[in-house]
Tab-separated table of C-alpha atoms and ligand atoms in Angstrom:
chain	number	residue	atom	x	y	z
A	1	UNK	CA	-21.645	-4.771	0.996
A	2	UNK	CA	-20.061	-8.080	0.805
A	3	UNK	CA	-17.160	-9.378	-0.432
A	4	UNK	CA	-17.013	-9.831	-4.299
A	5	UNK	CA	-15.472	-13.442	-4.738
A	6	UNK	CA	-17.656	-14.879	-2.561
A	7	UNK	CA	-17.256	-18.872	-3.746
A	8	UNK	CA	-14.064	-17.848	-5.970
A	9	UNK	CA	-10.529	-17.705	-4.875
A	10	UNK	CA	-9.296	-14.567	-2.790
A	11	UNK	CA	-7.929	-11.957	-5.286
A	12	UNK	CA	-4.563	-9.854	-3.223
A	13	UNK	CA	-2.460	-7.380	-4.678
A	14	UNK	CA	1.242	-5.911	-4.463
A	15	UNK	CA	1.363	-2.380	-4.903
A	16	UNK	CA	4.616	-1.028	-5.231
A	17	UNK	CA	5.195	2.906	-5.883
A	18	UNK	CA	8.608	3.262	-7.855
A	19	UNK	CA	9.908	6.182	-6.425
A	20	UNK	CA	12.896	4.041	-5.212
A	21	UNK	CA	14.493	0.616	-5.351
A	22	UNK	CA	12.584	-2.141	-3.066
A	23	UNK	CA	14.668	-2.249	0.318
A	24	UNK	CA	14.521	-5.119	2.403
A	25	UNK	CA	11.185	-4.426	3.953
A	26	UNK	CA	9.454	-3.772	0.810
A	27	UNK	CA	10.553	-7.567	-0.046
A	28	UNK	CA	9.626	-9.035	3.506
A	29	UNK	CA	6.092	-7.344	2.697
A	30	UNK	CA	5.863	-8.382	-1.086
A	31	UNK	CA	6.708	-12.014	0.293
A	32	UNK	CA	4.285	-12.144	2.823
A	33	UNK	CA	1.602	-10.804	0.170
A	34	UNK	CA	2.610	-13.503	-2.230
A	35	UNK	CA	2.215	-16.079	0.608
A	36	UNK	CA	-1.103	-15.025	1.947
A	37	UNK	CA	-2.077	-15.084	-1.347
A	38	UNK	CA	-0.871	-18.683	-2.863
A	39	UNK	CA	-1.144	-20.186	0.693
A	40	UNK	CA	-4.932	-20.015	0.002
A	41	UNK	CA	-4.714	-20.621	-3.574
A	42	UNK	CA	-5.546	-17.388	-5.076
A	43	UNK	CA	-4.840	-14.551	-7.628
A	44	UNK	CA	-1.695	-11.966	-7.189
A	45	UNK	CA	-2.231	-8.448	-9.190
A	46	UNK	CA	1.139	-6.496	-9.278
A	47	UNK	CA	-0.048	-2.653	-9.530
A	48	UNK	CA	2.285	-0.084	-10.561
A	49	UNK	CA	1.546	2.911	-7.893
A	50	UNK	CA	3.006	5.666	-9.848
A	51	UNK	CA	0.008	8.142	-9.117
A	52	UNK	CA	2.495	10.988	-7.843
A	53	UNK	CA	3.874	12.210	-11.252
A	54	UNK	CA	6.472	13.860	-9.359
A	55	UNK	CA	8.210	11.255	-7.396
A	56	UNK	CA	7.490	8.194	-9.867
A	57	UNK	CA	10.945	6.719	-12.134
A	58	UNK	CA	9.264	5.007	-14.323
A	59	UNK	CA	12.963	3.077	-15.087
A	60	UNK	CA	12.745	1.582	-12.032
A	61	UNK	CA	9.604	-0.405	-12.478
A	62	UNK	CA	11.570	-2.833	-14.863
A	63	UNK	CA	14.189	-3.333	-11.512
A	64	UNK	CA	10.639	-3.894	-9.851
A	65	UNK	CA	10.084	-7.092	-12.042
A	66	UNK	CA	13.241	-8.237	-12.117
A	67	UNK	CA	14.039	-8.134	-8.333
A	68	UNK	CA	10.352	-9.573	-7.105
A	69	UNK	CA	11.324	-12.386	-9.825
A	70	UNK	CA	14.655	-13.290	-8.374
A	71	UNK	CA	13.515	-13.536	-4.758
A	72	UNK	CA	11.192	-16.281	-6.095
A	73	UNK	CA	7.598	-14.280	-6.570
A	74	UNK	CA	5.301	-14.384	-9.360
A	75	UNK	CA	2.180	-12.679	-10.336
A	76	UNK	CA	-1.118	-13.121	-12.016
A	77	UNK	CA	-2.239	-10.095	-13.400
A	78	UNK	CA	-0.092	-6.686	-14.070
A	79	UNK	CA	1.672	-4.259	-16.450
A	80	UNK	CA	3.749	-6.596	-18.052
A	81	UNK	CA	1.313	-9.705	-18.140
A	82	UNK	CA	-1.830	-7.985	-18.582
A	83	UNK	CA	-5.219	-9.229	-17.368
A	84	UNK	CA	-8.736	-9.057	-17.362
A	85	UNK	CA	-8.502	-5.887	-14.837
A	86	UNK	CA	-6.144	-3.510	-16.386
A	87	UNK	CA	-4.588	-1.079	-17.120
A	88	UNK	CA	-2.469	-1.937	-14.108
A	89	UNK	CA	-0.124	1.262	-13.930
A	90	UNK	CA	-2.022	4.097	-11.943
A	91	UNK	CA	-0.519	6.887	-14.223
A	92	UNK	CA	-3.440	4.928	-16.992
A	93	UNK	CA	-6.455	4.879	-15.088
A	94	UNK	CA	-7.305	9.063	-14.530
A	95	UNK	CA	-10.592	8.288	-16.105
A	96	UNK	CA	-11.266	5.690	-13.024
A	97	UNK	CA	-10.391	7.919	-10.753
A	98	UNK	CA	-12.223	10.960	-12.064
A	99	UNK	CA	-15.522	9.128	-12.306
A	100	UNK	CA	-14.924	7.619	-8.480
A	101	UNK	CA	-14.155	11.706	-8.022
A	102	UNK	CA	-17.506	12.894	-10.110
A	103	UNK	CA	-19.413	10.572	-7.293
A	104	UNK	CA	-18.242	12.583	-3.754
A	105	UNK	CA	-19.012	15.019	-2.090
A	106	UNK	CA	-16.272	17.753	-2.572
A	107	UNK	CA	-15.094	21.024	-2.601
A	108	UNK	CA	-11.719	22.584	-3.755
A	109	UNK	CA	-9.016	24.026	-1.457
A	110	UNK	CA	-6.401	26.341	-2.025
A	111	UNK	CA	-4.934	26.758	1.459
A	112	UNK	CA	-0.916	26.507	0.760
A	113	UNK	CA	1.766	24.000	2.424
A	114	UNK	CA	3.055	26.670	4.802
A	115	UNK	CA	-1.010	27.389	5.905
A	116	UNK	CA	-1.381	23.798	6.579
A	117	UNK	CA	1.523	22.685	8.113
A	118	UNK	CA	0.766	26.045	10.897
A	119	UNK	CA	-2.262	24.259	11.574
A	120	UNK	CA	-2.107	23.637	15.279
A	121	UNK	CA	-4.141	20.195	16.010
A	122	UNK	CA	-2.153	17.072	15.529
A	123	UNK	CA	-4.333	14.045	14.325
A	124	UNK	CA	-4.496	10.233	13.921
A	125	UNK	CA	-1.971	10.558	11.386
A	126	UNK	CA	0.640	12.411	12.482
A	127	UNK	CA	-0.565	14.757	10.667
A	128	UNK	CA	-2.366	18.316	11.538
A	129	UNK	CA	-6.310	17.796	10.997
A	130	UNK	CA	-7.839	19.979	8.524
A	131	UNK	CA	-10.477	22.511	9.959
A	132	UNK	CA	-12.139	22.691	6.807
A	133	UNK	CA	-10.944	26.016	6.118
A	134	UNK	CA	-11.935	26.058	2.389
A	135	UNK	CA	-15.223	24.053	3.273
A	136	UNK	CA	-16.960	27.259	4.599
A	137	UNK	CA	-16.073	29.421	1.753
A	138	UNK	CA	-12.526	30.881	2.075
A	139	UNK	CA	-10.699	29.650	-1.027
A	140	UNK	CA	-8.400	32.368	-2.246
A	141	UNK	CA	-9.099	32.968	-6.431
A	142	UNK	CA	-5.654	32.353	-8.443
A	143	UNK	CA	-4.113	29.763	-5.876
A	144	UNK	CA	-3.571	26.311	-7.657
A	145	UNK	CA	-6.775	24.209	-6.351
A	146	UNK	CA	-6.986	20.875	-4.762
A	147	UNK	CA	-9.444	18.945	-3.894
A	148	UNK	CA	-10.768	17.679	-0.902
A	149	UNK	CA	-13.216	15.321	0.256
A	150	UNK	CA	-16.355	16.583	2.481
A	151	UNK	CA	-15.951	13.502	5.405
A	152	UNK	CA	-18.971	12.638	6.626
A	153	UNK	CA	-19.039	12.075	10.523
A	154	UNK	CA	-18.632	9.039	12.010
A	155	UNK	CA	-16.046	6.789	13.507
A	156	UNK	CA	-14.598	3.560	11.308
A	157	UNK	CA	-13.943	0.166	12.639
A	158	UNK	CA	-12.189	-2.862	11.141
A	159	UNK	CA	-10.629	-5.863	12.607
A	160	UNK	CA	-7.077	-6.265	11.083
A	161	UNK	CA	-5.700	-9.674	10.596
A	162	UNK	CA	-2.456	-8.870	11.977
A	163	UNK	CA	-3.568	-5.956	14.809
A	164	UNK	CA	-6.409	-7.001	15.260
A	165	UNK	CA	-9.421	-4.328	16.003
A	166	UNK	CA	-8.692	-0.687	14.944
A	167	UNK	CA	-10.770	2.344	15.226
A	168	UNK	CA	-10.723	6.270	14.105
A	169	UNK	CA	-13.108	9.011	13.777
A	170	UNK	CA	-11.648	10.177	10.586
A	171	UNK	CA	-13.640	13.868	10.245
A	172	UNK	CA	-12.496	14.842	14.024
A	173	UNK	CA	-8.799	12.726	14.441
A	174	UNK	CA	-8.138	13.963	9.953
A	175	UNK	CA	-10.208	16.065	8.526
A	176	UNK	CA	-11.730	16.604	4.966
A	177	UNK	CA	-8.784	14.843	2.967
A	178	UNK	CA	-7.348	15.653	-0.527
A	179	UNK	CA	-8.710	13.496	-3.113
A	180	UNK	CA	-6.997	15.428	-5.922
A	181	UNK	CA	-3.868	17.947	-5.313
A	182	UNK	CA	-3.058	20.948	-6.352
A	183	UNK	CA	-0.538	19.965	-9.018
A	184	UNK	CA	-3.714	17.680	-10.182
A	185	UNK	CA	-2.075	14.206	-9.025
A	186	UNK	CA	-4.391	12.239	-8.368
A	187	UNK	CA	-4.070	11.278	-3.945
A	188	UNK	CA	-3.077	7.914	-3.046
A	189	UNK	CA	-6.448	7.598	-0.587
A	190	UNK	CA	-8.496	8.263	-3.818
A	191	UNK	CA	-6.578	5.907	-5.955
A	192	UNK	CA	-6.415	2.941	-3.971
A	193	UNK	CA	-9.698	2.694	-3.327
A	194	UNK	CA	-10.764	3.103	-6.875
A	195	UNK	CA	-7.989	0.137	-7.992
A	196	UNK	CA	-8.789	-2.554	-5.511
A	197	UNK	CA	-12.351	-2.307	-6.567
A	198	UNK	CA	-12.285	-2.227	-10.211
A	199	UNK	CA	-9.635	-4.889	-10.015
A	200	UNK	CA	-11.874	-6.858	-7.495
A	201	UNK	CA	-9.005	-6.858	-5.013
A	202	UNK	CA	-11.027	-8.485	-1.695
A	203	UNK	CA	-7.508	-9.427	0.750
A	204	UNK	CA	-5.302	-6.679	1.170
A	205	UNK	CA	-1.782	-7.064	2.909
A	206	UNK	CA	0.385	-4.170	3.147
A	207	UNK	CA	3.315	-2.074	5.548
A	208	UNK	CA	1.712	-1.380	9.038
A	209	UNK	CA	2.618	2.480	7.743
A	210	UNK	CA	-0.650	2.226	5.860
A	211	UNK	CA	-2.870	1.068	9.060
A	212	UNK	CA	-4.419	4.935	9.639
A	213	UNK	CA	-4.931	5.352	6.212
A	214	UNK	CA	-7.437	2.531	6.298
A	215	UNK	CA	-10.236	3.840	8.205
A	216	UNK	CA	-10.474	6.938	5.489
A	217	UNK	CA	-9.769	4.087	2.430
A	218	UNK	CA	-13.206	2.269	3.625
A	219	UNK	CA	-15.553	5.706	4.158
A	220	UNK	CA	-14.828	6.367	0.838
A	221	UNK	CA	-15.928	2.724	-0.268
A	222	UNK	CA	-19.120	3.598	1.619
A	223	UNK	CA	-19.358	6.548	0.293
A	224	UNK	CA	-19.010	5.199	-3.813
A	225	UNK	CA	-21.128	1.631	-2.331
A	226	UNK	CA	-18.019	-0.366	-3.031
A	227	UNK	CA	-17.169	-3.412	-0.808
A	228	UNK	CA	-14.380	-3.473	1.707
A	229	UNK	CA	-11.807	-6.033	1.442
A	230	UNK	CA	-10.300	-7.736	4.443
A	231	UNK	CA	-7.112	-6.077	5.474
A	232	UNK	CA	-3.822	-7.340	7.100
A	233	UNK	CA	-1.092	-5.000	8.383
A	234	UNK	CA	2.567	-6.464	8.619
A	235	UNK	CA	5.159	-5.197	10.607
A	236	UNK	CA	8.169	-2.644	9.221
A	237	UNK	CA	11.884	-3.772	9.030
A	238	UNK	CA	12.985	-1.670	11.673
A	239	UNK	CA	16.803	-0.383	12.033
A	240	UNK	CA	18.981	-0.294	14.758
A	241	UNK	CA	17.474	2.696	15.839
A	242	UNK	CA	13.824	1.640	16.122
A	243	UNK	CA	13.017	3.529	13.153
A	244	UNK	CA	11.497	2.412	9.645
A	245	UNK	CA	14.817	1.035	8.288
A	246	UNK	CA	16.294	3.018	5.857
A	247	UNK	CA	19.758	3.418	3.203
A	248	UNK	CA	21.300	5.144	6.550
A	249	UNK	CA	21.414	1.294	8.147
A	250	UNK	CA	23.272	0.239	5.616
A	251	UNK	CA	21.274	-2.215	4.968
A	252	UNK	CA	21.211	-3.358	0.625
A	253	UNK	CA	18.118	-2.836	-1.561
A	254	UNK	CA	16.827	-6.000	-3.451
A	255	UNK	CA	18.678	-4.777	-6.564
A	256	UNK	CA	22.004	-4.201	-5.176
A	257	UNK	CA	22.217	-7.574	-3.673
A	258	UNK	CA	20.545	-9.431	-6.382
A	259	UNK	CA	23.550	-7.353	-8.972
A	260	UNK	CA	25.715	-8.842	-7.156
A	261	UNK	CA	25.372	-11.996	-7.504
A	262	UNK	CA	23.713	-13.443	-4.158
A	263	UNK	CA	21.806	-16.000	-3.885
A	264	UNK	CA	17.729	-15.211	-2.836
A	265	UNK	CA	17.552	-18.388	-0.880
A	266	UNK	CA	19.903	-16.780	2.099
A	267	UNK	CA	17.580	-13.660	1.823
A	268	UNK	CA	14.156	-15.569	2.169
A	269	UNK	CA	14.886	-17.732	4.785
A	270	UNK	CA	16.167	-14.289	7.058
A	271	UNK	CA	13.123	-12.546	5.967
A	272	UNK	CA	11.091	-15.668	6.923
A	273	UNK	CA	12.929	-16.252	10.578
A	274	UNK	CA	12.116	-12.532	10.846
A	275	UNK	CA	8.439	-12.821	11.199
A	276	UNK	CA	8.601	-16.459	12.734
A	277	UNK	CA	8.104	-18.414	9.683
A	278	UNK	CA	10.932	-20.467	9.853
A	279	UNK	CA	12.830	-21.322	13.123
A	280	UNK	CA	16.455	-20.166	13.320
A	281	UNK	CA	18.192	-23.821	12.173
A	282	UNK	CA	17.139	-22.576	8.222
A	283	UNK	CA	19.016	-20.861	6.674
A	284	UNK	CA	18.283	-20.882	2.995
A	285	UNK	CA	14.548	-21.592	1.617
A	286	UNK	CA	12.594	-21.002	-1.568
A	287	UNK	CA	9.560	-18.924	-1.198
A	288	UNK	CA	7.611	-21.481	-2.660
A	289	UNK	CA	8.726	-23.781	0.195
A	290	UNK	CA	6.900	-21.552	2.468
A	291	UNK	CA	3.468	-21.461	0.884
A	292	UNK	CA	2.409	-25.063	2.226
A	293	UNK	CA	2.909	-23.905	6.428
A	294	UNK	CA	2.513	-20.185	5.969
A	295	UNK	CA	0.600	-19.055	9.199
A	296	UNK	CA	-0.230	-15.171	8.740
A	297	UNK	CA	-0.640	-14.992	12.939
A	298	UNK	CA	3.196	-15.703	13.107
A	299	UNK	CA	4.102	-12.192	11.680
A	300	UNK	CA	2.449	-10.648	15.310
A	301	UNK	CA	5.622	-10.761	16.712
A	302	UNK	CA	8.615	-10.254	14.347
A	303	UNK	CA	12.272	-11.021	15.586
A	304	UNK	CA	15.300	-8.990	14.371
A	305	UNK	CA	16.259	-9.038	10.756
A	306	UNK	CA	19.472	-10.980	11.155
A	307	UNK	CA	21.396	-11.139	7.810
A	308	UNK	CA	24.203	-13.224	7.235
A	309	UNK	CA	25.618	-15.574	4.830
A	310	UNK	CA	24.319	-13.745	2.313
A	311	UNK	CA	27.000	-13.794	-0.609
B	1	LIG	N1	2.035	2.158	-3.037
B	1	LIG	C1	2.116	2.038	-1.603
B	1	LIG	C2	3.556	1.913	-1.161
B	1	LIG	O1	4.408	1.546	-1.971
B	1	LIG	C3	1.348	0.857	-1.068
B	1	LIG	C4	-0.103	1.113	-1.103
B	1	LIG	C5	-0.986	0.012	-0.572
B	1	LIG	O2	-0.524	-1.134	-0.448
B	1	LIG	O3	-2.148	0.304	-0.306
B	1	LIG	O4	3.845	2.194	-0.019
């Protein structure tokens, strides 16, 4: 299938999970989002991704609002505007997701954490790939059931608009995935896909963590004969270390800095230098400053995050 808005304006979205206050790469993503966006003159839905019951604070989405707000981002549809497409808080929409379920192929699993994680063949994901254990019969009776999706064979391929092309063979490289776990969350993979179609999402532009998860997001749109949208992958902050930046760094979340009492125009322009929006003579900008020159293809090659003159 084709896109949906073919002739209307490209409809993005911001998906934030609040299972923790937005860190600095959550903003630098959430910024480039917004920009892609209204740099082509089109919609921004803010979804709530509070799916996993267990890890979701539902007191931070507020800080959610309030931080996105201050660093100069604004949004079209969501929770606390409404819109045409809603309910826009994942923890509302089990009926969406349980028809999308109703419509695949599945069966349910009941092999435990400890089974899977002894499973010896590491996949695309970093993950071990599932054998399909419980496909062939072998569920155990009184285990807590999940359940999984029956992956039809094939390999996926999509050209990114960051990455460029990227391919998996998701049955041999992950397996038959979880579309609903055992504690009856409903799985991000499942969730996603069901959201950006009923909300008509056709741009996507998320972490580059999400890139493998991808391939398995658009068999499943094949499988329920939904469209795929076109999908852009954005570089991670990265710490000192080379890995996915994180509280360890030192580095302050959205909230803290915003709390006390910085200014976001410091904090856009370092985000922007970072993925070669701005050159390194700027050193405070409005995001709304950016949206005339944005150039997605600068992001390819991000620089250092280099914060200073921040209070
Ligand atoms: N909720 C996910 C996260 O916060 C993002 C999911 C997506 O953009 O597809 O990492």
């Amino acid at each position: 299938m084709t896109s949906w808005s073919q002739g209307q304006v490209p409809r993005g979205r911001y998906a934030p999970s609040p299972t923790g206050r937005l860190h600095l790469g959550n903003a630098r993503t959430a910024l480039l989002a917004w920009l892609d966006v209204r740099s082509r003159g089109g919609r921004l839905v803010l979804r709530i991704e509070d799916n996993d019951f267990t890890r979701a604070r539902p007191e931070l989405e507020a800080r959610i609002y309030r931080d996105l707000t201050w660093l100069g981002l604004d949004w079209d549809e969501g929770p606390d505007v409404g819109g045409a497409f809603g309910p826009y808080r994942q923890s509302e929409r089990a009926d969406v997701y349980a028809a999308a379920l109703a419509r695949l192929d599945s069966y349910v699993c009941t092999c435990t954490r400890a089974e899977l994680r002894a499973l010896p063949t590491m996949g695309a994901t970093g993950e071990a790939v599932y054998p399909g254990t419980c496909r062939h019969g072998a569920t155990q009776p009184g285990r807590p059931a999940a359940i999984r999706w029956r992956v039809p064979a094939g390999e996926v391929e999509f050209v990114d608009r960051v990455l460029g092309p990227y391919r998996q063979a998701v049955a041999a490289e992950v397996g038959d995935f979880v579309l609903r776990r055992a504690d009856a969350a409903w799985a991000y993979q499942l969730a996603v896909v069901a959201d950006d179609a009923a909300m008509q999402i056709d741009t996507v532009l998320r972490g580059a963590d999400l890139l493998d998860s991808t391939p398995r997001q658009i068999l499943l749109q094949r499988a329920l004969g939904l469209p795929t949208p076109e999908y852009a992958h954005v570089p991670l902050i990265l710490g000192p270390g080379g890995a996915k930046l994180s509280k360890r760094d030192g580095a302050p979340d959205l909230s803290a800095l915003r709390e006390a009492g910085a200014a976001p125009e410091p904090l856009v322009a370092a985000l922007a230098r970072s993925v070669g929006l701005v050159g390194p003579q700027v050193r405070a900008i409005r995001a709304q400053e950016l949206v005339a020159g944005f150039e997605l293809a600068a992001t390819r090659t991000p620089a250092p995050l280099v914060l200073d003159g921040l209070m």
